[in-house]
Amino acid sequence: MALREIRLFGDEILRKKSRNVEVVDDKIRQILDDMADTMYNAGNGAGLAAPQVGILKRLVVIDMGQGLIKLVNPQIIKKEGKQEVIEGCLSIPNKWGKLIRPAKVTVKALNENGEEIILTGTGDLAKCFCHEIDHLEGILFTDLVTE
Ligand code: NI
C-alpha cells in the first residue's frame, strides 16, 4: 500500500490539463493502485483523479460503494437529463456545494489492462464521473456551484 499526498485547493497543479496515457503499463497500474489506496485512506472519498496526487495523467479511480472502478483516458461520450447534486472534493476539505450535473452519463475509457470499456452511470455515479473527469481538465466543482 502506497499513499500519495493529496494536493489541496490553491495548488496550481489542480488547474492544469492532464495528458493522455499512451501505454497502460505496470507504472500506470501502480499509480492507479496508489490512487485507490489514497482514496480509501481518506475515508470519505468516492473518487480521486491523478492531478489530485500531483500527476498530470488522465487517470481516475471511483468507488461509490459498488466496487472499485479504474479509468484510463476517460471521456464522457453521452450526457442525458439533469440533476441537482451536492458535491465535495478531497482537495477542498470541509466544503460542499450544490450544482447541476447530467442525470446519466456514458463514459468511454480504457481499463487497467488497456482494454476499451464503456460504462453508464446514473445518480451519484453520473455525478462522480463528471466530477473526476473535470479534474483532468483543471476544473473544480467550486467553479460550477450554484449555491
Ligand atoms: Ni474532487
Coordinates of C-alpha atoms and ligand atoms in Angstrom, one line a residue:
M1 CA 0.0 0.0 0.0
A2 CA 1.4 3.3 -1.0
L3 CA -0.3 6.6 -0.1
R4 CA 0.3 9.7 -2.1
E5 CA -0.1 13.2 -0.9
I6 CA -3.4 14.8 -1.7
R7 CA -2.9 18.3 -3.3
L8 CA -5.2 20.9 -1.9
F9 CA -7.1 23.9 -3.3
G10 CA -4.7 26.6 -4.2
D11 CA -2.1 24.2 -5.6
E12 CA -1.6 25.2 -9.2
I13 CA -1.4 21.5 -10.4
L14 CA -5.1 21.2 -9.8
R15 CA -5.7 23.8 -12.5
K16 CA -3.6 22.1 -15.2
K17 CA -4.8 19.9 -18.0
S18 CA -3.8 16.2 -17.8
R19 CA -2.2 14.3 -20.6
N20 CA -3.5 11.2 -22.3
V21 CA -1.9 7.9 -21.2
E22 CA -0.2 6.4 -24.3
V23 CA 0.6 2.9 -22.9
V24 CA -1.2 1.2 -19.9
D25 CA 1.8 -0.5 -18.3
D26 CA 2.9 -1.5 -14.8
K27 CA 3.8 2.0 -13.9
I28 CA 0.3 3.2 -14.7
R29 CA -1.2 0.3 -12.8
Q30 CA 0.9 1.2 -9.8
I31 CA -0.3 4.8 -9.9
L32 CA -3.9 3.6 -10.1
D33 CA -3.3 1.3 -7.1
D34 CA -1.7 4.1 -5.1
M35 CA -4.6 6.4 -6.0
A36 CA -7.1 3.8 -4.8
D37 CA -5.2 3.4 -1.5
T38 CA -5.1 7.1 -1.1
M39 CA -8.8 7.5 -1.8
Y40 CA -9.7 4.7 0.7
N41 CA -7.3 6.0 3.3
A42 CA -9.0 9.4 3.1
G43 CA -12.2 7.7 4.2
N44 CA -14.9 9.9 2.8
G45 CA -13.7 9.9 -0.8
A46 CA -15.8 8.5 -3.6
G47 CA -13.3 9.3 -6.3
L48 CA -9.9 10.6 -7.0
A49 CA -8.2 11.9 -10.1
A50 CA -4.4 11.8 -10.8
P51 CA -3.8 15.6 -10.6
Q52 CA -5.0 15.4 -7.0
V53 CA -1.9 13.4 -6.2
G54 CA 0.3 15.6 -8.4
I55 CA 0.3 13.5 -11.5
L56 CA -0.9 15.2 -14.8
K57 CA -2.1 12.0 -16.4
R58 CA -5.7 11.1 -17.4
L59 CA -6.3 8.6 -14.6
V60 CA -9.3 8.3 -12.3
V61 CA -10.4 5.9 -9.5
I62 CA -14.0 5.7 -8.3
D63 CA -15.8 3.7 -5.6
M64 CA -19.4 4.6 -5.0
G65 CA -19.9 1.5 -2.8
Q66 CA -20.3 -0.9 -5.7
G67 CA -16.6 -1.7 -6.1
L68 CA -13.5 0.0 -7.4
I69 CA -13.5 1.4 -10.9
K70 CA -10.2 2.4 -12.5
L71 CA -10.3 4.5 -15.6
V72 CA -7.6 5.5 -18.1
N73 CA -8.2 8.3 -20.5
P74 CA -12.0 8.5 -19.6
Q75 CA -14.2 10.6 -21.8
I76 CA -17.9 11.4 -21.5
I77 CA -19.5 10.4 -24.8
K78 CA -23.1 11.0 -23.8
K79 CA -25.0 13.1 -21.3
E80 CA -28.7 12.8 -20.5
G81 CA -31.0 14.8 -18.3
K82 CA -30.1 17.0 -15.4
Q83 CA -29.9 16.5 -11.6
E84 CA -29.2 18.8 -8.7
V85 CA -26.4 17.4 -6.6
I86 CA -24.2 18.2 -3.6
E87 CA -20.5 17.7 -4.1
G88 CA -17.4 17.8 -2.1
C89 CA -13.8 17.1 -3.0
L90 CA -10.8 15.6 -1.2
S91 CA -8.7 18.6 -2.4
I92 CA -11.2 21.0 -0.9
P93 CA -11.8 19.7 2.6
N94 CA -14.9 20.5 4.6
K95 CA -16.6 22.4 1.7
W96 CA -19.7 21.3 -0.2
G97 CA -21.7 22.9 -2.9
K98 CA -24.9 22.5 -4.9
L99 CA -24.6 22.2 -8.6
I100 CA -26.3 20.8 -11.7
R101 CA -24.9 17.7 -13.3
P102 CA -26.3 15.4 -16.0
A103 CA -28.6 12.6 -14.6
K104 CA -27.0 10.0 -16.7
V105 CA -23.6 9.8 -18.4
T106 CA -21.9 7.3 -20.6
V107 CA -18.1 7.1 -20.3
K108 CA -15.6 5.6 -22.7
A109 CA -12.2 4.7 -21.2
L110 CA -9.5 2.1 -21.0
N111 CA -9.3 -0.3 -18.1
E112 CA -6.1 -1.2 -16.3
N113 CA -5.3 -3.8 -18.9
G114 CA -5.6 -1.2 -21.7
E115 CA -8.9 -2.6 -23.0
E116 CA -11.7 -0.2 -24.1
I117 CA -14.7 -0.1 -21.8
I118 CA -18.0 1.7 -21.9
L119 CA -19.7 2.5 -18.6
T120 CA -23.0 4.1 -17.9
G121 CA -23.8 5.9 -14.6
T122 CA -26.9 7.5 -13.2
G123 CA -27.4 9.5 -10.0
D124 CA -24.3 9.6 -7.7
L125 CA -22.2 7.7 -10.2
A126 CA -23.0 10.1 -13.0
K127 CA -22.1 13.0 -10.7
C128 CA -18.8 11.3 -9.8
F129 CA -17.8 10.5 -13.4
C130 CA -18.3 14.2 -14.2
H131 CA -16.5 15.5 -11.1
E132 CA -13.4 13.3 -11.6
I133 CA -13.2 13.9 -15.4
D134 CA -13.5 17.6 -14.7
H135 CA -10.3 17.3 -12.6
L136 CA -8.4 16.1 -15.7
E137 CA -9.3 19.5 -17.3
G138 CA -8.3 21.5 -14.3
I139 CA -12.0 22.2 -13.4
L140 CA -13.1 22.1 -9.8
F141 CA -16.6 21.7 -8.5
T142 CA -16.4 25.1 -6.9
D143 CA -16.2 26.6 -10.5
L144 CA -19.7 25.2 -11.1
V145 CA -21.6 25.7 -7.9
T146 CA -24.9 27.4 -7.9
E147 CA -25.2 27.6 -4.2
Ligands
NI1 NI -12.6 16.2 -6.5

